[in-house]
Coordinates of C-alpha atoms in Angstrom, one line a residue:
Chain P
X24 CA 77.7 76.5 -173.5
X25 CA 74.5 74.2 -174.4
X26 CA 75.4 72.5 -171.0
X27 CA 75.1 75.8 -168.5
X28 CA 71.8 77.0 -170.6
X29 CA 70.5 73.2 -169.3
X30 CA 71.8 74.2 -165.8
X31 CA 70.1 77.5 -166.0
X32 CA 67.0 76.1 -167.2
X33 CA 66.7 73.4 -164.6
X34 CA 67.7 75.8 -161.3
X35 CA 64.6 78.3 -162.7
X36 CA 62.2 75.3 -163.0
X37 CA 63.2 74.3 -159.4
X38 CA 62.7 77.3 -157.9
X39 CA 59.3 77.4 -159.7
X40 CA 58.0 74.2 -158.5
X41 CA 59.3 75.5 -154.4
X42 CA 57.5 78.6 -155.8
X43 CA 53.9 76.7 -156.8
X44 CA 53.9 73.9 -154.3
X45 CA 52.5 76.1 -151.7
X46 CA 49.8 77.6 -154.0
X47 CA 49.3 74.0 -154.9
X48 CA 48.3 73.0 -151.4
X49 CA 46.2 76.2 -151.1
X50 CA 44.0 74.8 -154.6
X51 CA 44.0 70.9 -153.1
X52 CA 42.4 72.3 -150.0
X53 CA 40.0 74.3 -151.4
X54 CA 39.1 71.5 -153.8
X55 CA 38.9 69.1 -151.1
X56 CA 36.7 70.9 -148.8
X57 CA 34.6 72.3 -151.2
X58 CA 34.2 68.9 -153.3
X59 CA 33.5 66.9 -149.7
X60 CA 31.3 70.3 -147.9
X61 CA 29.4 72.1 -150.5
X62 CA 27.0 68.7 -151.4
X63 CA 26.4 68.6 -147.0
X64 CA 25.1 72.0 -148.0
X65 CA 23.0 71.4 -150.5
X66 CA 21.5 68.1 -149.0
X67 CA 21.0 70.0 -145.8
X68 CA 20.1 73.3 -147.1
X69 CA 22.1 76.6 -147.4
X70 CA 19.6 78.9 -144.9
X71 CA 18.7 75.8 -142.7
X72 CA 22.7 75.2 -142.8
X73 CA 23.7 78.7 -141.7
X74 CA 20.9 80.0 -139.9
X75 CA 19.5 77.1 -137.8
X76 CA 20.1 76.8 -134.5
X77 CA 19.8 73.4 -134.0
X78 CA 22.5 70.7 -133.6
X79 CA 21.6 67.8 -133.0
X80 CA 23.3 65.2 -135.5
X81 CA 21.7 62.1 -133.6
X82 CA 17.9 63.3 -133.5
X83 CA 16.1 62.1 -135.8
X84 CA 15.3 63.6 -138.5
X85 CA 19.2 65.1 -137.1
X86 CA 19.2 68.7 -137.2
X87 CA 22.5 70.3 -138.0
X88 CA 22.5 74.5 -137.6
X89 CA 25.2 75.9 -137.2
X90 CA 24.2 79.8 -136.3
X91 CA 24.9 79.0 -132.6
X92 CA 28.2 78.3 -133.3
X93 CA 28.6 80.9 -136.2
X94 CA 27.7 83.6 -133.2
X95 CA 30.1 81.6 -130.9
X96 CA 32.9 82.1 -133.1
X97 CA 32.1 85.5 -133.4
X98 CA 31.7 86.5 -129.9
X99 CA 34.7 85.0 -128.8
X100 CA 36.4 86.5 -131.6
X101 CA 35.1 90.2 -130.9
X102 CA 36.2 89.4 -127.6
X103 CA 39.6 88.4 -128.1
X104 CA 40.0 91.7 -130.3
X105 CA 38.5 93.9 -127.6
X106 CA 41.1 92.3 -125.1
X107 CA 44.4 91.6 -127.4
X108 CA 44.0 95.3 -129.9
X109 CA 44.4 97.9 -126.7
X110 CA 47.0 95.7 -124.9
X111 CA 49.3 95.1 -128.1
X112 CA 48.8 98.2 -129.8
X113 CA 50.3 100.2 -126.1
X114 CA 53.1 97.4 -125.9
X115 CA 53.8 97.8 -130.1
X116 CA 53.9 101.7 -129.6
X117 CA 56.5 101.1 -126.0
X118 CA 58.4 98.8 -127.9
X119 CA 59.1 101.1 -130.9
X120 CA 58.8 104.5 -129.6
X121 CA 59.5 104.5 -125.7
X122 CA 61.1 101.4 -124.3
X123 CA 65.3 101.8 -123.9
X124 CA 67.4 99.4 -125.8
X125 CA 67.8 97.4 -122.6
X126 CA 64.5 96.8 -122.0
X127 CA 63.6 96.2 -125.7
X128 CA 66.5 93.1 -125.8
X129 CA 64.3 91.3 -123.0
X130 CA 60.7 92.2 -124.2
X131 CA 61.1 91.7 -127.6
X132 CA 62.3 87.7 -127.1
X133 CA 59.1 87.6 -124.5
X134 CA 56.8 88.4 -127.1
X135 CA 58.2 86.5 -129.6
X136 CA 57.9 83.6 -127.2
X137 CA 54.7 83.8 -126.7
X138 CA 53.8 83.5 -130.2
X139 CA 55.5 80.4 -130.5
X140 CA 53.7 78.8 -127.5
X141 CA 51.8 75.6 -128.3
X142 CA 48.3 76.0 -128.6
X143 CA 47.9 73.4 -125.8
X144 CA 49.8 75.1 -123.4
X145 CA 47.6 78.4 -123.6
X146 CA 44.6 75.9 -122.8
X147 CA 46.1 74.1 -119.7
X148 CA 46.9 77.9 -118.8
X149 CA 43.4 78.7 -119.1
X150 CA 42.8 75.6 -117.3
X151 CA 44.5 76.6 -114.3
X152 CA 44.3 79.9 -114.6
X153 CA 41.3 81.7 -116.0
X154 CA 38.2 78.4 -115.7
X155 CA 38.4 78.9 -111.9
X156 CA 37.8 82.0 -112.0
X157 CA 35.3 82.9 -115.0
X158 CA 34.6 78.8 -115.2
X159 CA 34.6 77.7 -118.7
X160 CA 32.8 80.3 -120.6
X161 CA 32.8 82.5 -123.8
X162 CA 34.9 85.3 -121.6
X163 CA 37.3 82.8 -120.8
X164 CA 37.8 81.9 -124.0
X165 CA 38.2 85.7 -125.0
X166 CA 41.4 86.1 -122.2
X167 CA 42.8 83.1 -123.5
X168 CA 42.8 84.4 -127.2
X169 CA 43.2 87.6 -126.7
X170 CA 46.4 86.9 -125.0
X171 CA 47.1 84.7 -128.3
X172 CA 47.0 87.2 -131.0
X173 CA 48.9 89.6 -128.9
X174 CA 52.0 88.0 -130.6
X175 CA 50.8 89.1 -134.0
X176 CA 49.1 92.5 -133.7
X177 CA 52.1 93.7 -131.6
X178 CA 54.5 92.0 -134.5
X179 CA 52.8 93.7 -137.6
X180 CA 51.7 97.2 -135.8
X181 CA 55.1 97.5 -134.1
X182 CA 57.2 97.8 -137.8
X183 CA 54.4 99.6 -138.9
X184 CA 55.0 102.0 -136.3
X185 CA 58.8 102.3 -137.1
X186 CA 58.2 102.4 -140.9
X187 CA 56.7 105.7 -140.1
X188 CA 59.4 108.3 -141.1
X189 CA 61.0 110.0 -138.3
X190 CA 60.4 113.7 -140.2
X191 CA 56.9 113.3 -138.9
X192 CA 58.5 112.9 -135.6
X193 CA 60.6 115.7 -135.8
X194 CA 58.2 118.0 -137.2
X195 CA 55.5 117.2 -134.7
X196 CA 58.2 117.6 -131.7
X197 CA 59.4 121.0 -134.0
X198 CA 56.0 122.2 -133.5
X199 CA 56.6 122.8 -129.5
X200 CA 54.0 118.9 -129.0
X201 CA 55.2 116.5 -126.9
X202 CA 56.5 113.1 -126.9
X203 CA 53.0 111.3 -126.2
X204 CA 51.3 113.8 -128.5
X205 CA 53.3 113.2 -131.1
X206 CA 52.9 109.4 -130.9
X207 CA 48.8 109.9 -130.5
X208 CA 48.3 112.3 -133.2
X209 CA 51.0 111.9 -135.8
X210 CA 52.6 108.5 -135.6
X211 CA 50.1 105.8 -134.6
X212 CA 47.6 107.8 -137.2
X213 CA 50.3 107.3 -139.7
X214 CA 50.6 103.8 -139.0
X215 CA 47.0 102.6 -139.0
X216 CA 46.7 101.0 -142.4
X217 CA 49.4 98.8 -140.8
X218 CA 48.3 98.5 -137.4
X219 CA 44.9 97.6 -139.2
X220 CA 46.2 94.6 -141.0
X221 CA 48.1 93.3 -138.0
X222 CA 44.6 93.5 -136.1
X223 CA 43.1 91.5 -138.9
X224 CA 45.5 89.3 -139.0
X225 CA 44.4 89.3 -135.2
X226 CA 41.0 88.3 -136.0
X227 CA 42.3 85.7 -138.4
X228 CA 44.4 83.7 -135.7
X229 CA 41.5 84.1 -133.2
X230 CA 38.7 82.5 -135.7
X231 CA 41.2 80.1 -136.5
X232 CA 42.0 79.1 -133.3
X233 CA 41.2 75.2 -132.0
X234 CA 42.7 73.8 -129.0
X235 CA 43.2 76.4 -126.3
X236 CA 39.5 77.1 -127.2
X237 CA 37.8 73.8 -126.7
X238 CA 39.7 73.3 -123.1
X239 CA 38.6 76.6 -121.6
X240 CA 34.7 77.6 -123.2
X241 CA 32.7 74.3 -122.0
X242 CA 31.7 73.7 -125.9
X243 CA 27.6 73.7 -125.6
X244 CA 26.2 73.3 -128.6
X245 CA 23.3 75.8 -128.3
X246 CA 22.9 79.5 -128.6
X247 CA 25.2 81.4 -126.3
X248 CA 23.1 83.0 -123.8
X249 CA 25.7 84.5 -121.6
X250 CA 29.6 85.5 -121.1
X251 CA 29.7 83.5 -118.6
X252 CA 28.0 80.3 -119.4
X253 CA 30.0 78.1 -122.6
X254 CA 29.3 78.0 -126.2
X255 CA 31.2 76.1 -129.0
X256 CA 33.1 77.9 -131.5
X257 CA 32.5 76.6 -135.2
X258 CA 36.7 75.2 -135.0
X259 CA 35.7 73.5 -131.9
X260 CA 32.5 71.6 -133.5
X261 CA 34.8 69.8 -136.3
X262 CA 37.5 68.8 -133.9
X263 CA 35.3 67.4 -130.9
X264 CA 32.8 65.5 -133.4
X265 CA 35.3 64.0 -136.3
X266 CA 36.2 61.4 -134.3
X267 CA 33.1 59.5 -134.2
X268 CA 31.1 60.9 -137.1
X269 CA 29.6 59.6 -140.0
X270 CA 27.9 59.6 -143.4
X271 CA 26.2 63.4 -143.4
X272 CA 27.4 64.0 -140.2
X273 CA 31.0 63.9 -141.1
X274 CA 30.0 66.2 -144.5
X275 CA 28.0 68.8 -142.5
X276 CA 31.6 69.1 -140.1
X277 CA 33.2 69.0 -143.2
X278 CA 30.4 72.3 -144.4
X279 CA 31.5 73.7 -140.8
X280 CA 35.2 73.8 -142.4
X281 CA 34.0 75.2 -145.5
X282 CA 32.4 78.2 -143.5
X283 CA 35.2 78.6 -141.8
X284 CA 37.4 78.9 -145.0
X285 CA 35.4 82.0 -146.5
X286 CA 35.7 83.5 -143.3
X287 CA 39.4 83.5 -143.6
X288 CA 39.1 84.2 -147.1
X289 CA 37.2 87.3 -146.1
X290 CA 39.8 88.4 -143.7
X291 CA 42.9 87.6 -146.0
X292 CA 41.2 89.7 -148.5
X293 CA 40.5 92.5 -146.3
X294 CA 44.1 92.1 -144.9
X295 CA 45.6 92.2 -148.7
X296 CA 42.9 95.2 -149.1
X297 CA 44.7 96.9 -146.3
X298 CA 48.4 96.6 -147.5
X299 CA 47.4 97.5 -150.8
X300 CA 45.8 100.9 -149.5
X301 CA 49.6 101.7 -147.5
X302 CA 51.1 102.3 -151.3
Chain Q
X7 CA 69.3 146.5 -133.1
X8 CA 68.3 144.2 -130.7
X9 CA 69.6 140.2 -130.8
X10 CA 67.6 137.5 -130.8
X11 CA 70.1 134.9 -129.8
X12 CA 73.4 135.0 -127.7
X13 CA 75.5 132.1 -128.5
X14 CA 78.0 132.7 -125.6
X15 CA 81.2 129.9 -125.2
X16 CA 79.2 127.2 -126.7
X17 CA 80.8 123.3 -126.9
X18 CA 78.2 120.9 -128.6
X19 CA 79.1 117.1 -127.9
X20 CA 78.0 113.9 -129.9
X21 CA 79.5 111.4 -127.3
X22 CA 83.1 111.7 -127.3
X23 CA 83.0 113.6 -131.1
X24 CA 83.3 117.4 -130.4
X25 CA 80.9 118.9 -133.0
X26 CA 81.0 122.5 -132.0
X27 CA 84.2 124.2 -130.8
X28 CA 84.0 127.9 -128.8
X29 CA 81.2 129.2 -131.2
X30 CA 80.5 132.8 -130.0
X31 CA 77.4 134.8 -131.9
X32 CA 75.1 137.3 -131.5
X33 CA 71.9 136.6 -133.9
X34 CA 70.2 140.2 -134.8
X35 CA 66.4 140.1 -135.1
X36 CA 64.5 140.8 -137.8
X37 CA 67.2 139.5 -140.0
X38 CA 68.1 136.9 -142.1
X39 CA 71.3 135.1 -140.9
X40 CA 72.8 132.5 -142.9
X41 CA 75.3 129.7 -141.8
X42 CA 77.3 128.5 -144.8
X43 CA 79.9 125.9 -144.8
X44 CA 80.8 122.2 -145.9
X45 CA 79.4 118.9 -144.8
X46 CA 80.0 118.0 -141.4
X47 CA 81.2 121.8 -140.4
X48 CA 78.5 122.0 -137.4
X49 CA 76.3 124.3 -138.8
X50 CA 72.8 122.0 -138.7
X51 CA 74.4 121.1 -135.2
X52 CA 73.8 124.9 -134.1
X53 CA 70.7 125.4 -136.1
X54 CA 69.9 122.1 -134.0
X55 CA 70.4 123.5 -130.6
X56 CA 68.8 126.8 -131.2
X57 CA 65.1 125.2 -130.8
X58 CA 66.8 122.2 -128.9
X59 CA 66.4 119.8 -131.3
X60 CA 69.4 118.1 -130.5
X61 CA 67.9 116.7 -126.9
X62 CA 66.3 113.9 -129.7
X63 CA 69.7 112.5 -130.4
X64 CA 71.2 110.4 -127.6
X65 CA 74.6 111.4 -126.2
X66 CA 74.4 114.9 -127.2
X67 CA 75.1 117.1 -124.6
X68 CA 76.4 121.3 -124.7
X69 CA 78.5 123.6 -122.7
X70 CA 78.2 127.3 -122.8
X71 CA 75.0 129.0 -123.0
X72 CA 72.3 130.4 -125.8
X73 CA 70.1 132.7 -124.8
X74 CA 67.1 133.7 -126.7
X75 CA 66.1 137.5 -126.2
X76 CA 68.3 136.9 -123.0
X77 CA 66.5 133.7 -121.7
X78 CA 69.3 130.8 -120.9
X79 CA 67.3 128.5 -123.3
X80 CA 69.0 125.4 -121.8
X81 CA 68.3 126.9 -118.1
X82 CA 66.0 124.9 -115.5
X83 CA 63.0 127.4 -116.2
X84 CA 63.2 126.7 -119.8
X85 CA 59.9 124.6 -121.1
X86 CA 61.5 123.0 -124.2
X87 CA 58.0 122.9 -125.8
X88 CA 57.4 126.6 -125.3
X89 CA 60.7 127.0 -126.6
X90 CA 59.7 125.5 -130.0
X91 CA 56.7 127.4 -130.0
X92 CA 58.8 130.0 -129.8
X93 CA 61.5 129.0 -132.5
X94 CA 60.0 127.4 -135.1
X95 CA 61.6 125.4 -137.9
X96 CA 61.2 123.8 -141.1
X97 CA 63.0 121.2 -142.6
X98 CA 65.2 119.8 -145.6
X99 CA 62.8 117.5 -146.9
X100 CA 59.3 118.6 -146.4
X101 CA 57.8 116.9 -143.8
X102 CA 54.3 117.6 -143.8
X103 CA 52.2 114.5 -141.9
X104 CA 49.5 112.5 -143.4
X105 CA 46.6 115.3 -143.2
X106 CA 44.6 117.5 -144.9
X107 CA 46.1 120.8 -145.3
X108 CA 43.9 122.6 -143.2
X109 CA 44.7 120.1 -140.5
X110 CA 49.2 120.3 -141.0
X111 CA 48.4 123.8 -140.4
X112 CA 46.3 123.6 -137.3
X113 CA 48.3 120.9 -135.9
X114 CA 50.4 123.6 -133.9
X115 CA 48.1 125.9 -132.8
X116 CA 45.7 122.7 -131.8
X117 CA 49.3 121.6 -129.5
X118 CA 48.6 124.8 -127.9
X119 CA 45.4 124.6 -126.7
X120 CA 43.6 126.8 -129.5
X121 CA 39.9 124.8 -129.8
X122 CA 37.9 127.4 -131.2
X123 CA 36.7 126.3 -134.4
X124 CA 36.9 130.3 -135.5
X125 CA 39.4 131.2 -134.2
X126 CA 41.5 127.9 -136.1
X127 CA 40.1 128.6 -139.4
X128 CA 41.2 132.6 -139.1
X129 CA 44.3 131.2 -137.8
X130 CA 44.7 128.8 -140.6
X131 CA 44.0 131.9 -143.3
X132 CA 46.6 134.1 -142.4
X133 CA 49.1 131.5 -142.1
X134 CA 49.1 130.2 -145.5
X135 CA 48.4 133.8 -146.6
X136 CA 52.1 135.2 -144.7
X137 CA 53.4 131.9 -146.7
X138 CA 52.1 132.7 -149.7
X139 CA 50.1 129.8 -150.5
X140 CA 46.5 130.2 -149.7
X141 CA 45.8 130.8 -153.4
X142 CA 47.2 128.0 -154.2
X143 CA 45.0 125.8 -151.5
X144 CA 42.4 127.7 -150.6
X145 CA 40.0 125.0 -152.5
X146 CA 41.5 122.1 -151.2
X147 CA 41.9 122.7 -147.3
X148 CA 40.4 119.3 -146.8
X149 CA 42.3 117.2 -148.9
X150 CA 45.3 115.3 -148.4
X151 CA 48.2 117.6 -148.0
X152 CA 51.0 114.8 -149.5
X153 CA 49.6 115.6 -152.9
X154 CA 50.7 119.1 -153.3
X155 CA 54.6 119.5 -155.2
X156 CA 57.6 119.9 -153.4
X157 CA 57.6 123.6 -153.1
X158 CA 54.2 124.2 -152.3
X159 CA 54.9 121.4 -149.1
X160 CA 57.8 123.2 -148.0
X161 CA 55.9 126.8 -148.1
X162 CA 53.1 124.5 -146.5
X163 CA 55.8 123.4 -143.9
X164 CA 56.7 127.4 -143.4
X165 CA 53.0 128.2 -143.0
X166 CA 52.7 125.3 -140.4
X167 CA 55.4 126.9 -138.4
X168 CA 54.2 130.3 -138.7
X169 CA 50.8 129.3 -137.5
X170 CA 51.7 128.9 -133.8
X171 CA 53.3 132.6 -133.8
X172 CA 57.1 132.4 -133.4
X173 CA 59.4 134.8 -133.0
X174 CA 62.1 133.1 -134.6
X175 CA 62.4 130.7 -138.2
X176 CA 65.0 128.2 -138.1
X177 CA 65.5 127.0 -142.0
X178 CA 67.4 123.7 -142.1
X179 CA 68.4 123.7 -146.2
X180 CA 64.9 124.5 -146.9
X181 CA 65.2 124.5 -150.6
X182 CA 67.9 121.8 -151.7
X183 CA 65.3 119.5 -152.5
X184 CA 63.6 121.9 -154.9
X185 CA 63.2 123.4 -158.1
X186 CA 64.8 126.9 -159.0
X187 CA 61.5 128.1 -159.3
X188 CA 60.7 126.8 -156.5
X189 CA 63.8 127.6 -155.0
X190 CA 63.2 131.5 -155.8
X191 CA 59.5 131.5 -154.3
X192 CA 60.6 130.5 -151.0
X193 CA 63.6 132.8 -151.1
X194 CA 61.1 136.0 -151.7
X195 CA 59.2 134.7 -149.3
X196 CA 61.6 134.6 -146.6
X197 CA 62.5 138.0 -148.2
X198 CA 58.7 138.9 -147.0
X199 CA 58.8 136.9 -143.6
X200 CA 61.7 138.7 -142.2
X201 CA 60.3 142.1 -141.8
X202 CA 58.3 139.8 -138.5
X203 CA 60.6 137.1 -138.2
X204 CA 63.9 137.0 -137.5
X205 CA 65.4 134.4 -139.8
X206 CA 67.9 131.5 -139.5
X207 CA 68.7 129.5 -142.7
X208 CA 71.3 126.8 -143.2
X209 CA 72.5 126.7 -146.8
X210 CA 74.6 125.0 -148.9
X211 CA 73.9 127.2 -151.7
X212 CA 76.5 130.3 -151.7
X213 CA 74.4 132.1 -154.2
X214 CA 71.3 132.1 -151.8
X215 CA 73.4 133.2 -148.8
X216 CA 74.1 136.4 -151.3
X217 CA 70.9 136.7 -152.6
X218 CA 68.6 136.5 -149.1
X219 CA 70.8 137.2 -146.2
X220 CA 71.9 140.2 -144.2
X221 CA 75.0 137.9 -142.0
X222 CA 76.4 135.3 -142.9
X223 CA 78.6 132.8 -140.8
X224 CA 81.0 131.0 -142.3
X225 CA 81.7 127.4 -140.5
X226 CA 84.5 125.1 -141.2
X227 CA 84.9 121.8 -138.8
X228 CA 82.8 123.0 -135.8
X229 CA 84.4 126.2 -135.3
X230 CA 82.6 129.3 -136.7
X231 CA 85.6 131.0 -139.0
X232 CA 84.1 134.1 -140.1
X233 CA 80.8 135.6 -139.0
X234 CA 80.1 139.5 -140.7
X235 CA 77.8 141.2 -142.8
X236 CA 76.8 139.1 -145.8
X237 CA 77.9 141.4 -148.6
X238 CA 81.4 142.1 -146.5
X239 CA 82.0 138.3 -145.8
X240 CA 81.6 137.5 -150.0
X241 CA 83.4 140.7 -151.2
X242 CA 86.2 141.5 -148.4
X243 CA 86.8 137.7 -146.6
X244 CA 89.4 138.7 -143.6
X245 CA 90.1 134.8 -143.3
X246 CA 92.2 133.1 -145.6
X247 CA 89.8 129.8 -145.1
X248 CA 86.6 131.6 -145.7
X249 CA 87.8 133.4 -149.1
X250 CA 89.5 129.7 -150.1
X251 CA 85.6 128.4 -149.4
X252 CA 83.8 131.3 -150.9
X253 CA 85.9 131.3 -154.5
X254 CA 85.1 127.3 -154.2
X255 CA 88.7 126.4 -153.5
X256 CA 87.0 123.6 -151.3
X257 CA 83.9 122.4 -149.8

C-alpha cells in the first residue's frame, strides 16, 4: 500500500518537473538577457539606446542607436503582414470551406511543408529568386517573410474557421445568401478573434525571424530610406556582429536581444489577449 | 384552398440509403402542417428538401418533383437562393450569428439587396413586431444578439426569417431546446403567423402537433403512413401503425 502511494507520488513529481522545465528555460533567459542587456542600457542611455540613429560601435566615442534598426524590423515586419495576412487568410478560408477533399489531401501537406522549411533555404530562395529582381532590399525581405508566416496564419485561422459552428452556415445559406456571402459576412467575421491571433502569431515569426532575412535585405546599418535600398533588421544586428564583438559592444547586441524580447512579449500578450476574448 | 406545396412521387437518396420512399402530399396554405414521427422516419429529410436544404449534404440526390405554388422547385429555372427567400426556415437550436440584433434581422433583407437605411430599420420593426419580440429588444437593437435566452433567440430566429418576406415557414423542431413557457410563446405565435404564412413544423412533441396544427403527417421509416386532418389523424387513426405511434406503443 505504502509502496504504490511512493509510486504515485514520484510519477506526479516527474511530470511536474517535464511540466516546469520549460518555464524554467523561459525565467533563465529572461534573467540572462536582462542581467547581461539592461546595464548596456543604462551605460549607454535608455533614449540615446532606442532613439539614436547612429551605429557605429568602432567610432570613437562608438555610437550605438538602434532606431534604424527598430524601424527596420518594423517595416519589414508590416510588410511581411501586408503580403502573408491576404494570401493565407483566402488559402485558410479554400482549405476549410471550398477546397474538395482531394485537393485538401495534397494542399494541406504543402503548407505544412513549408512551415517546416529551414530558415536557410527561404534565404538561398530569396537569393535566387527575389535579390535579382528587387536586389537586396527591405521588399525583398517582406516576400521572403511573408511567404514564411503563411504557414502559421493559414494553420491558426484555418481551425478557426472550422470551429465556427456550421448553424451559422446553415442559417446564413437558409436565408436565400450565397456560398461566398456566407463565408464574407457570417463565417470569417465569426472567426476573427482566431484569425487575429494566428496573424499575430504572424507578426511574431516575422520579428523573430534571422537567417532568410540577413541573406536577402543587404543589412545597412542606417535609416532605411527606401523599399528598395537595404536596412538591417534588429535580429540581423546581433547575429552579423556577435562574432567579433566585445566589451560594450557585445552588451549593447546583447540590449538589441532584450528589445527584441519585449517585443515578443508584447505580441504573446496580445495573442493570449486574443484567445482569452474567443471565450 | 389553394396548396402551397405538391410533393408528387418523391424518392430522397443519401448515397445508396433510401431516406424517402413514394412520399405524395399536397401542403394547404395558410396552414399549419405538422410532420410527426420517430427518429430517423424522414421527416427533417422532407422539411429539408422543401427550401432545398439538402443540396448542402453531399450524395443526396431526389426523384419526383415538389412544386411550390406549382413551380418544379428542383427545375432548371429554379434560383435556389430565391427559393429560400421564398421558404424560409428556422432551426432546432437557435442559430442566430455573432451580431447585434438589429443586424441578425437585417442580415436577409441586406442578402437581398435592401440598402436603404429606412427602409431596414422599418423592415427590422415589423419583423420583430409579427414575432413578438420587439418589446422585449427594442432597447437593445445594437447589442450582441447571443445574450438574449433561448426562446427569445428562437422567436429572434422566426423574426429573422420573416424579415425577407416568405411565403412559406419551415420549423425544424423549433422548440425542443426550450422551456414550456417558452415552448407555449412560440406555439401562439405560430398560432398568429399562420393567418400570412403557411406553416411547416417538424415535431417530436405529439401534444404540440394537437395543440397548433390543422394536418398532420404521420412518418414511419421514410414512407409517409398517414397524412389527414390533425384532429382526425389523433382521434380516428385509419392505420394500425399510426394509432400504435400516437397511443405511444413506439417511437
Amino acid at each position: 500500500m505504502k509502496k504504490r502511494k511512493v509510486k504515485e507520488n514520484f510519477m506526479e513529481g516527474l511530470f511536474f518537473i517535464a511540466a516546469a522545465a520549460s518555464i524554467f528555460a523561459v525565467v533563465l533567459i529572461c534573467f540572462f538577457l536582462m542581467a547581461n542587456g539592461v546595464p548596456a542600457i543604462g551605460k549607454i542611455g535608455l533614449v540615446k539606446f532606442l532613439f539614436g540613429t547612429e551605429w557605429s560601435p568602432s567610432d570613437i566615442p562608438p555610437l550605438y542607436g538602434i532606431a534604424s534598426m527598430i524601424v527596420g524590423s518594423l517595416y519589414v515586419t508590416a510588410g511581411a503582414i501586408i503580403i502573408g495576412v491576404p494570401i493565407g487568410l483566402f488559402t485558410a478560408v479554400f482549405l476549410s470551406k471550398i477546397c474538395p477533399t482531394k485537393l485538401y489531401k495534397i494542399m494541406k501537406p504543402g503548407v505544412d511543408l513549408l512551415a517546416g522549411i529551414p530558415s536557410v533555404v527561404y534565404g538561398f530562395f530569396g537569393m535566387a529568386a527575389v535579390v535579382p529582381i528587387f536586389g537586396n532590399s527591405i521588399i525583398s525581405g517582406c516576400i521572403i517573410l511573408g511567404i514564411m508566416i503563411l504557414p502559421t496564419i493559414i494553420g491558426i485561422s484555418e481551425s478557426a474557421i472550422r470551429a465556427v459552428p456550421s448553424e451559422y452556415y446553415e442559417g446564413s445559406v437558409a436565408l436565400g445568401a450565397g456560398k461566398y456571402r456566407t463565408l464574407y459576412k457570417v463565417v470569417v467575421p465569426a472567426a476573427k478573434s482566431g484569425i487575429l491571433a494566428g496573424i499575430v502569431l504572424g507578426i511574431g515569426r516575422a520579428i523573430g525571424e534571422t537567417m532568410a532575412v540577413i541573406m536577402v535585405m543587404g543589412n545597412q546599418a542606417r535609416m532605411p530610406v527606401s523599399l528598395l535600398k537595404g536596412a538591417r533588421t534588429l535580429t540581423g544586428n546581433i547575429v552579423i556582429e556577435m562574432g567579433y564583438a566585445e566589451g560594450l559592444h557585445r552588451e549593447a547586441l546583447i540590449a538589441t536581444g532584450v528589445v527584441l524580447f519585449v517585443f515578443i512579449l508584447i505580441i504573446n500578450l496580445s495573442f493570449s489577449a486574443l484567445k482569452g476574448r474567443k471565450k | 384552398m389553394a396548396d402551397c406545396f405538391n410533393i408528387k412521387d418523391l424518392d430522397l437518396y443519401y448515397g445508396d440509403f433510401k431516406a424517402l420512399k413514394k412520399v405524395n402530399m399536397d401542403i394547404e396554405e395558410n396552414k399549419i402542417t405538422a410532420f410527426i414521427g420517430p427518429s430517423g422516419c424522414g421527416k427533417s429529410t422532407l422539411l429539408r428538401s422543401l427550401n432545398r436544404m439538402n443540396d448542402l449534404i453531399e450524395g443526396c440526390r431526389i426523384e419526383g418533383s415538389i412544386k411550390l405554388f406549382s413551380e418544379d422547385i428542383y427545375g432548371k429555372d429554379m434560383d435556389v437562393t430565391l427559393l429560400r427567400k421564398r421558404v424560409g426556415m428556422a432551426f432546432q437550436k437557435p442559430n442566430l450569428f455573432p451580431m447585434s440584433v438589429y443586424d441578425n434581422v437585417a442580415y436577409g433583407p441586406r442578402t437581398h439587396g435592401i440598402k436603404g437605411r429606412y427602409e431596414l430599420d422599418e423592415i427590422v420593426e415589423t419583423s420583430l413586431r409579427n414575432a413578438a419580440i420587439w418589446d422585449e429588444v427594442k432597447d437593445r437593437l445594437k447589442k450582441s444578439a447571443l445574450g438574449l435566452s433561448g426562446g427569445q433567440q428562437q422567436r429572434l430566429c422566426i423574426a429573422r426569417a420573416l424579415a425577407v418576406n416568405p411565403e412559406v415557414i419551415l420549423l425544424d423542431e423549433p422548440t425542443s431546446a426550450l422551456d414550456p413557457i417558452s415552448t407555449g410563446k412560440i406555439e401562439e405565435l405560430l398560432m398568429t403567423l399562420v393567418n400570412k404564412y403557411s406553416i411547416i413544423i417538424v415535431t417530436h412533441n405529439m401534444q404540440q402537433a394537437t395543440r397548433i396544427s390543422d394536418n398532420t403527417a404521420f412518418f414511419l421509416q421514410g414512407e409517409v403512413v398517414e397524412y389527414s386532418n390533425t384532429e382526425k389523424l389523433f382521434s380516428m387513426p385509419e392505420n394500425k401503425k399510426t394509432e400504435d405511434y400516437i397511443t405511444g406503443r413506439f417511437g
